[in-house]
Amino acid sequence: MIRTFLDAGVLIAAARGRGMIERRAHAILDDPERRFVTSEYIRIEVLPKALYHRQNTEVLLYEQFFSRAAQIVPSSTTLTQQAYTEACTFGLSALDAFHIAAAKFYGAEELITTERPTTPLFRVTGIVIKTIALP
């Protein structure tokens, strides 16, 4: 089993995407060889707007993902300190730093995103970064 952390963009692509990016996102979500690690930061990134706008199908997809996750990393002082270190080391945005810190903290082997390989996220070491972005 591959321990995988999904960036919010992958979940959003599965819920709202069209065409190839949606299919790529669903292929990852439906892969029986993956165990998902996620965080409270991903939850707050995807669920509130979908709930507010009553996007029931989207909310259902997110809730199913969180209920299937092998681990949901909670917010903590330790995680915040690690995220700060990741942000300073690799030039990451705050949320990307939290995602990297959470993924590493719980032993994810890979982080999958919708970002292009030219973004700072791909400078990170210690975890494999993959993208489903279209070329």
PDB file of N, CA and C in Angstrom, residues 20-94:
ATOM      1  N   MET A  20      -9.771  15.137 -18.665  1.00  0.00           N
ATOM      2  CA  MET A  20      -8.631  14.333 -18.241  1.00  0.00           C
ATOM      3  C   MET A  20      -8.248  14.562 -16.782  1.00  0.00           C
ATOM      4  N   ILE A  21      -8.256  15.803 -16.314  1.00  0.00           N
ATOM      5  CA  ILE A  21      -7.836  16.051 -14.930  1.00  0.00           C
ATOM      6  C   ILE A  21      -8.801  15.405 -13.938  1.00  0.00           C
ATOM      7  N   GLU A  22     -10.085  15.421 -14.260  1.00  0.00           N
ATOM      8  CA  GLU A  22     -11.078  14.748 -13.410  1.00  0.00           C
ATOM      9  C   GLU A  22     -10.827  13.240 -13.408  1.00  0.00           C
ATOM     10  N   ARG A  23     -10.575  12.667 -14.572  1.00  0.00           N
ATOM     11  CA  ARG A  23     -10.310  11.219 -14.651  1.00  0.00           C
ATOM     12  C   ARG A  23      -9.041  10.841 -13.884  1.00  0.00           C
ATOM     13  N   ARG A  24      -8.008  11.665 -13.989  1.00  0.00           N
ATOM     14  CA  ARG A  24      -6.770  11.393 -13.254  1.00  0.00           C
ATOM     15  C   ARG A  24      -7.014  11.437 -11.741  1.00  0.00           C
ATOM     16  N   ALA A  25      -7.777  12.423 -11.299  1.00  0.00           N
ATOM     17  CA  ALA A  25      -8.074  12.548  -9.866  1.00  0.00           C
ATOM     18  C   ALA A  25      -8.861  11.333  -9.367  1.00  0.00           C
ATOM     19  N   HIS A  26      -9.869  10.925 -10.113  1.00  0.00           N
ATOM     20  CA  HIS A  26     -10.674   9.757  -9.709  1.00  0.00           C
ATOM     21  C   HIS A  26      -9.854   8.471  -9.751  1.00  0.00           C
ATOM     22  N   ALA A  27      -8.944   8.350 -10.704  1.00  0.00           N
ATOM     23  CA  ALA A  27      -8.099   7.149 -10.773  1.00  0.00           C
ATOM     24  C   ALA A  27      -7.257   7.019  -9.498  1.00  0.00           C
ATOM     25  N   ILE A  28      -6.773   8.128  -8.985  1.00  0.00           N
ATOM     26  CA  ILE A  28      -5.999   8.099  -7.741  1.00  0.00           C
ATOM     27  C   ILE A  28      -6.903   7.769  -6.563  1.00  0.00           C
ATOM     28  N   LEU A  29      -8.033   8.434  -6.481  1.00  0.00           N
ATOM     29  CA  LEU A  29      -8.963   8.186  -5.370  1.00  0.00           C
ATOM     30  C   LEU A  29      -9.467   6.744  -5.351  1.00  0.00           C
ATOM     31  N   ASP A  30      -9.610   6.150  -6.518  1.00  0.00           N
ATOM     32  CA  ASP A  30     -10.153   4.789  -6.622  1.00  0.00           C
ATOM     33  C   ASP A  30      -9.079   3.701  -6.610  1.00  0.00           C
ATOM     34  N   ASP A  31      -7.820   4.080  -6.498  1.00  0.00           N
ATOM     35  CA  ASP A  31      -6.719   3.114  -6.540  1.00  0.00           C
ATOM     36  C   ASP A  31      -6.696   2.279  -5.253  1.00  0.00           C
ATOM     37  N   PRO A  32      -6.945   0.981  -5.340  1.00  0.00           N
ATOM     38  CA  PRO A  32      -6.981   0.146  -4.136  1.00  0.00           C
ATOM     39  C   PRO A  32      -5.608  -0.060  -3.495  1.00  0.00           C
ATOM     40  N   GLU A  33      -4.546   0.352  -4.182  1.00  0.00           N
ATOM     41  CA  GLU A  33      -3.191   0.198  -3.639  1.00  0.00           C
ATOM     42  C   GLU A  33      -2.738   1.406  -2.827  1.00  0.00           C
ATOM     43  N   ARG A  34      -3.649   2.356  -2.583  1.00  0.00           N
ATOM     44  CA  ARG A  34      -3.296   3.567  -1.834  1.00  0.00           C
ATOM     45  C   ARG A  34      -4.020   3.621  -0.494  1.00  0.00           C
ATOM     46  N   ARG A  35      -3.306   4.123   0.491  1.00  0.00           N
ATOM     47  CA  ARG A  35      -3.894   4.494   1.781  1.00  0.00           C
ATOM     48  C   ARG A  35      -3.660   5.990   1.914  1.00  0.00           C
ATOM     49  N   PHE A  36      -4.706   6.723   2.207  1.00  0.00           N
ATOM     50  CA  PHE A  36      -4.602   8.175   2.213  1.00  0.00           C
ATOM     51  C   PHE A  36      -4.330   8.729   3.600  1.00  0.00           C
ATOM     52  N   VAL A  37      -3.376   9.647   3.626  1.00  0.00           N
ATOM     53  CA  VAL A  37      -3.077  10.465   4.791  1.00  0.00           C
ATOM     54  C   VAL A  37      -3.558  11.860   4.423  1.00  0.00           C
ATOM     55  N   THR A  38      -4.273  12.519   5.315  1.00  0.00           N
ATOM     56  CA  THR A  38      -4.743  13.870   5.033  1.00  0.00           C
ATOM     57  C   THR A  38      -4.627  14.687   6.311  1.00  0.00           C
ATOM     58  N   SER A  39      -5.163  15.897   6.294  1.00  0.00           N
ATOM     59  CA  SER A  39      -5.041  16.759   7.472  1.00  0.00           C
ATOM     60  C   SER A  39      -6.282  17.619   7.644  1.00  0.00           C
ATOM     61  N   GLU A  40      -6.354  18.217   8.823  1.00  0.00           N
ATOM     62  CA  GLU A  40      -7.432  19.171   9.085  1.00  0.00           C
ATOM     63  C   GLU A  40      -7.321  20.375   8.150  1.00  0.00           C
ATOM     64  N   TYR A  41      -6.114  20.669   7.680  1.00  0.00           N
ATOM     65  CA  TYR A  41      -5.913  21.796   6.768  1.00  0.00           C
ATOM     66  C   TYR A  41      -6.552  21.514   5.404  1.00  0.00           C
ATOM     67  N   ILE A  42      -6.479  20.282   4.950  1.00  0.00           N
ATOM     68  CA  ILE A  42      -7.156  19.920   3.699  1.00  0.00           C
ATOM     69  C   ILE A  42      -8.670  20.031   3.894  1.00  0.00           C
ATOM     70  N   ARG A  43      -9.153  19.533   5.021  1.00  0.00           N
ATOM     71  CA  ARG A  43     -10.597  19.598   5.293  1.00  0.00           C
ATOM     72  C   ARG A  43     -11.095  21.040   5.232  1.00  0.00           C
ATOM     73  N   ILE A  44     -10.382  21.951   5.889  1.00  0.00           N
ATOM     74  CA  ILE A  44     -10.839  23.346   5.909  1.00  0.00           C
ATOM     75  C   ILE A  44     -10.626  24.043   4.564  1.00  0.00           C
ATOM     76  N   GLU A  45      -9.747  23.497   3.750  1.00  0.00           N
ATOM     77  CA  GLU A  45      -9.522  24.066   2.415  1.00  0.00           C
ATOM     78  C   GLU A  45     -10.642  23.694   1.441  1.00  0.00           C
ATOM     79  N   VAL A  46     -11.246  22.516   1.600  1.00  0.00           N
ATOM     80  CA  VAL A  46     -12.234  22.077   0.609  1.00  0.00           C
ATOM     81  C   VAL A  46     -13.691  22.112   1.078  1.00  0.00           C
ATOM     82  N   LEU A  47     -13.955  21.799   2.324  1.00  0.00           N
ATOM     83  CA  LEU A  47     -15.348  21.624   2.739  1.00  0.00           C
ATOM     84  C   LEU A  47     -16.168  22.902   2.968  1.00  0.00           C
ATOM     85  N   PRO A  48     -15.652  23.932   3.629  1.00  0.00           N
ATOM     86  CA  PRO A  48     -16.513  25.074   3.954  1.00  0.00           C
ATOM     87  C   PRO A  48     -17.238  25.723   2.778  1.00  0.00           C
ATOM     88  N   LYS A  49     -16.544  25.981   1.684  1.00  0.00           N
ATOM     89  CA  LYS A  49     -17.199  26.620   0.531  1.00  0.00           C
ATOM     90  C   LYS A  49     -18.250  25.707  -0.088  1.00  0.00           C
ATOM     91  N   ALA A  50     -17.918  24.423  -0.193  1.00  0.00           N
ATOM     92  CA  ALA A  50     -18.888  23.475  -0.755  1.00  0.00           C
ATOM     93  C   ALA A  50     -20.136  23.404   0.128  1.00  0.00           C
ATOM     94  N   LEU A  51     -19.944  23.416   1.431  1.00  0.00           N
ATOM     95  CA  LEU A  51     -21.090  23.414   2.352  1.00  0.00           C
ATOM     96  C   LEU A  51     -21.886  24.714   2.239  1.00  0.00           C
ATOM     97  N   TYR A  52     -21.197  25.835   2.233  1.00  0.00           N
ATOM     98  CA  TYR A  52     -21.855  27.130   2.145  1.00  0.00           C
ATOM     99  C   TYR A  52     -22.706  27.251   0.881  1.00  0.00           C
ATOM    100  N   HIS A  53     -22.157  26.783  -0.237  1.00  0.00           N
ATOM    101  CA  HIS A  53     -22.864  26.884  -1.515  1.00  0.00           C
ATOM    102  C   HIS A  53     -23.780  25.692  -1.787  1.00  0.00           C
ATOM    103  N   ARG A  54     -23.928  24.834  -0.790  1.00  0.00           N
ATOM    104  CA  ARG A  54     -24.816  23.669  -0.861  1.00  0.00           C
ATOM    105  C   ARG A  54     -24.525  22.780  -2.079  1.00  0.00           C
ATOM    106  N   GLN A  55     -23.248  22.551  -2.304  1.00  0.00           N
ATOM    107  CA  GLN A  55     -22.811  21.667  -3.379  1.00  0.00           C
ATOM    108  C   GLN A  55     -22.795  20.246  -2.820  1.00  0.00           C
ATOM    109  N   ASN A  56     -23.971  19.649  -2.709  1.00  0.00           N
ATOM    110  CA  ASN A  56     -24.130  18.388  -1.988  1.00  0.00           C
ATOM    111  C   ASN A  56     -23.306  17.234  -2.558  1.00  0.00           C
ATOM    112  N   THR A  57     -23.200  17.146  -3.863  1.00  0.00           N
ATOM    113  CA  THR A  57     -22.407  16.071  -4.468  1.00  0.00           C
ATOM    114  C   THR A  57     -20.928  16.254  -4.135  1.00  0.00           C
ATOM    115  N   GLU A  58     -20.482  17.486  -4.188  1.00  0.00           N
ATOM    116  CA  GLU A  58     -19.091  17.799  -3.858  1.00  0.00           C
ATOM    117  C   GLU A  58     -18.811  17.501  -2.380  1.00  0.00           C
ATOM    118  N   VAL A  59     -19.720  17.921  -1.509  1.00  0.00           N
ATOM    119  CA  VAL A  59     -19.578  17.654  -0.072  1.00  0.00           C
ATOM    120  C   VAL A  59     -19.506  16.152   0.177  1.00  0.00           C
ATOM    121  N   LEU A  60     -20.346  15.397  -0.488  1.00  0.00           N
ATOM    122  CA  LEU A  60     -20.353  13.942  -0.316  1.00  0.00           C
ATOM    123  C   LEU A  60     -19.002  13.333  -0.710  1.00  0.00           C
ATOM    124  N   LEU A  61     -18.444  13.758  -1.827  1.00  0.00           N
ATOM    125  CA  LEU A  61     -17.141  13.247  -2.254  1.00  0.00           C
ATOM    126  C   LEU A  61     -16.088  13.538  -1.183  1.00  0.00           C
ATOM    127  N   TYR A  62     -16.053  14.764  -0.675  1.00  0.00           N
ATOM    128  CA  TYR A  62     -15.068  15.134   0.339  1.00  0.00           C
ATOM    129  C   TYR A  62     -15.277  14.329   1.618  1.00  0.00           C
ATOM    130  N   GLU A  63     -16.510  14.228   2.061  1.00  0.00           N
ATOM    131  CA  GLU A  63     -16.784  13.494   3.301  1.00  0.00           C
ATOM    132  C   GLU A  63     -16.428  12.021   3.169  1.00  0.00           C
ATOM    133  N   GLN A  64     -16.682  11.431   2.004  1.00  0.00           N
ATOM    134  CA  GLN A  64     -16.289  10.039   1.781  1.00  0.00           C
ATOM    135  C   GLN A  64     -14.769   9.899   1.831  1.00  0.00           C
ATOM    136  N   PHE A  65     -14.065  10.852   1.240  1.00  0.00           N
ATOM    137  CA  PHE A  65     -12.605  10.810   1.280  1.00  0.00           C
ATOM    138  C   PHE A  65     -12.105  10.854   2.721  1.00  0.00           C
ATOM    139  N   PHE A  66     -12.606  11.800   3.511  1.00  0.00           N
ATOM    140  CA  PHE A  66     -12.129  11.923   4.889  1.00  0.00           C
ATOM    141  C   PHE A  66     -12.501  10.709   5.736  1.00  0.00           C
ATOM    142  N   SER A  67     -13.644  10.102   5.459  1.00  0.00           N
ATOM    143  CA  SER A  67     -14.029   8.916   6.235  1.00  0.00           C
ATOM    144  C   SER A  67     -13.165   7.702   5.863  1.00  0.00           C
ATOM    145  N   ARG A  68     -12.631   7.671   4.654  1.00  0.00           N
ATOM    146  CA  ARG A  68     -11.774   6.561   4.207  1.00  0.00           C
ATOM    147  C   ARG A  68     -10.303   6.761   4.548  1.00  0.00           C
ATOM    148  N   ALA A  69      -9.927   7.971   4.895  1.00  0.00           N
ATOM    149  CA  ALA A  69      -8.506   8.261   5.141  1.00  0.00           C
ATOM    150  C   ALA A  69      -7.974   7.408   6.285  1.00  0.00           C
ATOM    151  N   ALA A  70      -6.779   6.868   6.094  1.00  0.00           N
ATOM    152  CA  ALA A  70      -6.139   6.057   7.124  1.00  0.00           C
ATOM    153  C   ALA A  70      -5.719   6.922   8.308  1.00  0.00           C
ATOM    154  N   GLN A  71      -5.393   8.178   8.037  1.00  0.00           N
ATOM    155  CA  GLN A  71      -4.939   9.087   9.085  1.00  0.00           C
ATOM    156  C   GLN A  71      -5.341  10.505   8.721  1.00  0.00           C
ATOM    157  N   ILE A  72      -5.884  11.238   9.689  1.00  0.00           N
ATOM    158  CA  ILE A  72      -6.150  12.667   9.526  1.00  0.00           C
ATOM    159  C   ILE A  72      -5.267  13.383  10.538  1.00  0.00           C
ATOM    160  N   VAL A  73      -4.285  14.105  10.034  1.00  0.00           N
ATOM    161  CA  VAL A  73      -3.319  14.774  10.890  1.00  0.00           C
ATOM    162  C   VAL A  73      -3.977  15.999  11.522  1.00  0.00           C
ATOM    163  N   PRO A  74      -3.987  16.070  12.859  1.00  0.00           N
ATOM    164  CA  PRO A  74      -4.576  17.241  13.516  1.00  0.00           C
ATOM    165  C   PRO A  74      -3.593  18.413  13.537  1.00  0.00           C
ATOM    166  N   SER A  75      -4.116  19.577  13.746  1.00  0.00           N
ATOM    167  CA  SER A  75      -3.287  20.757  13.934  1.00  0.00           C
ATOM    168  C   SER A  75      -2.562  20.633  15.275  1.00  0.00           C
ATOM    169  N   SER A  76      -1.324  21.088  15.321  1.00  0.00           N
ATOM    170  CA  SER A  76      -0.560  21.055  16.570  1.00  0.00           C
ATOM    171  C   SER A  76       0.585  22.050  16.487  1.00  0.00           C
ATOM    172  N   THR A  77       1.143  22.379  17.625  1.00  0.00           N
ATOM    173  CA  THR A  77       2.307  23.261  17.672  1.00  0.00           C
ATOM    174  C   THR A  77       3.488  22.622  16.951  1.00  0.00           C
ATOM    175  N   THR A  78       3.667  21.329  17.142  1.00  0.00           N
ATOM    176  CA  THR A  78       4.764  20.613  16.484  1.00  0.00           C
ATOM    177  C   THR A  78       4.617  20.692  14.967  1.00  0.00           C
ATOM    178  N   LEU A  79       3.402  20.476  14.471  1.00  0.00           N
ATOM    179  CA  LEU A  79       3.168  20.544  13.029  1.00  0.00           C
ATOM    180  C   LEU A  79       3.418  21.959  12.505  1.00  0.00           C
ATOM    181  N   THR A  80       2.994  22.957  13.251  1.00  0.00           N
ATOM    182  CA  THR A  80       3.215  24.345  12.848  1.00  0.00           C
ATOM    183  C   THR A  80       4.703  24.657  12.772  1.00  0.00           C
ATOM    184  N   GLN A  81       5.482  24.188  13.740  1.00  0.00           N
ATOM    185  CA  GLN A  81       6.930  24.406  13.718  1.00  0.00           C
ATOM    186  C   GLN A  81       7.569  23.724  12.511  1.00  0.00           C
ATOM    187  N   GLN A  82       7.119  22.504  12.213  1.00  0.00           N
ATOM    188  CA  GLN A  82       7.662  21.789  11.058  1.00  0.00           C
ATOM    189  C   GLN A  82       7.265  22.489   9.756  1.00  0.00           C
ATOM    190  N   ALA A  83       6.028  22.974   9.680  1.00  0.00           N
ATOM    191  CA  ALA A  83       5.581  23.694   8.487  1.00  0.00           C
ATOM    192  C   ALA A  83       6.406  24.958   8.274  1.00  0.00           C
ATOM    193  N   TYR A  84       6.714  25.647   9.348  1.00  0.00           N
ATOM    194  CA  TYR A  84       7.546  26.853   9.250  1.00  0.00           C
ATOM    195  C   TYR A  84       8.918  26.510   8.683  1.00  0.00           C
ATOM    196  N   THR A  85       9.498  25.433   9.181  1.00  0.00           N
ATOM    197  CA  THR A  85      10.806  24.987   8.689  1.00  0.00           C
ATOM    198  C   THR A  85      10.735  24.634   7.206  1.00  0.00           C
ATOM    199  N   GLU A  86       9.696  23.894   6.811  1.00  0.00           N
ATOM    200  CA  GLU A  86       9.527  23.525   5.399  1.00  0.00           C
ATOM    201  C   GLU A  86       9.375  24.774   4.528  1.00  0.00           C
ATOM    202  N   ALA A  87       8.566  25.738   4.990  1.00  0.00           N
ATOM    203  CA  ALA A  87       8.335  26.965   4.224  1.00  0.00           C
ATOM    204  C   ALA A  87       9.633  27.738   4.022  1.00  0.00           C
ATOM    205  N   CYS A  88      10.422  27.867   5.086  1.00  0.00           N
ATOM    206  CA  CYS A  88      11.685  28.611   4.995  1.00  0.00           C
ATOM    207  C   CYS A  88      12.720  27.870   4.152  1.00  0.00           C
ATOM    208  N   THR A  89      12.743  26.564   4.257  1.00  0.00           N
ATOM    209  CA  THR A  89      13.733  25.762   3.537  1.00  0.00           C
ATOM    210  C   THR A  89      13.472  25.726   2.037  1.00  0.00           C
ATOM    211  N   PHE A  90      12.190  25.618   1.656  1.00  0.00           N
ATOM    212  CA  PHE A  90      11.863  25.393   0.243  1.00  0.00           C
ATOM    213  C   PHE A  90      11.096  26.544  -0.414  1.00  0.00           C
ATOM    214  N   GLY A  91      10.826  27.622   0.318  1.00  0.00           N
ATOM    215  CA  GLY A  91      10.120  28.768  -0.258  1.00  0.00           C
ATOM    216  C   GLY A  91       8.660  28.492  -0.536  1.00  0.00           C
ATOM    217  N   LEU A  92       8.010  27.756   0.370  1.00  0.00           N
ATOM    218  CA  LEU A  92       6.618  27.345   0.170  1.00  0.00           C
ATOM    219  C   LEU A  92       5.613  28.364   0.717  1.00  0.00           C
ATOM    220  N   SER A  93       4.413  28.334   0.154  1.00  0.00           N
ATOM    221  CA  SER A  93       3.311  29.089   0.734  1.00  0.00           C
ATOM    222  C   SER A  93       2.918  28.429   2.055  1.00  0.00           C
ATOM    223  N   ALA A  94       2.167  29.140   2.864  1.00  0.00           N
ATOM    224  CA  ALA A  94       1.781  28.618   4.185  1.00  0.00           C
ATOM    225  C   ALA A  94       1.037  27.286   4.081  1.00  0.00           C
TER     226      ALA A  94
END
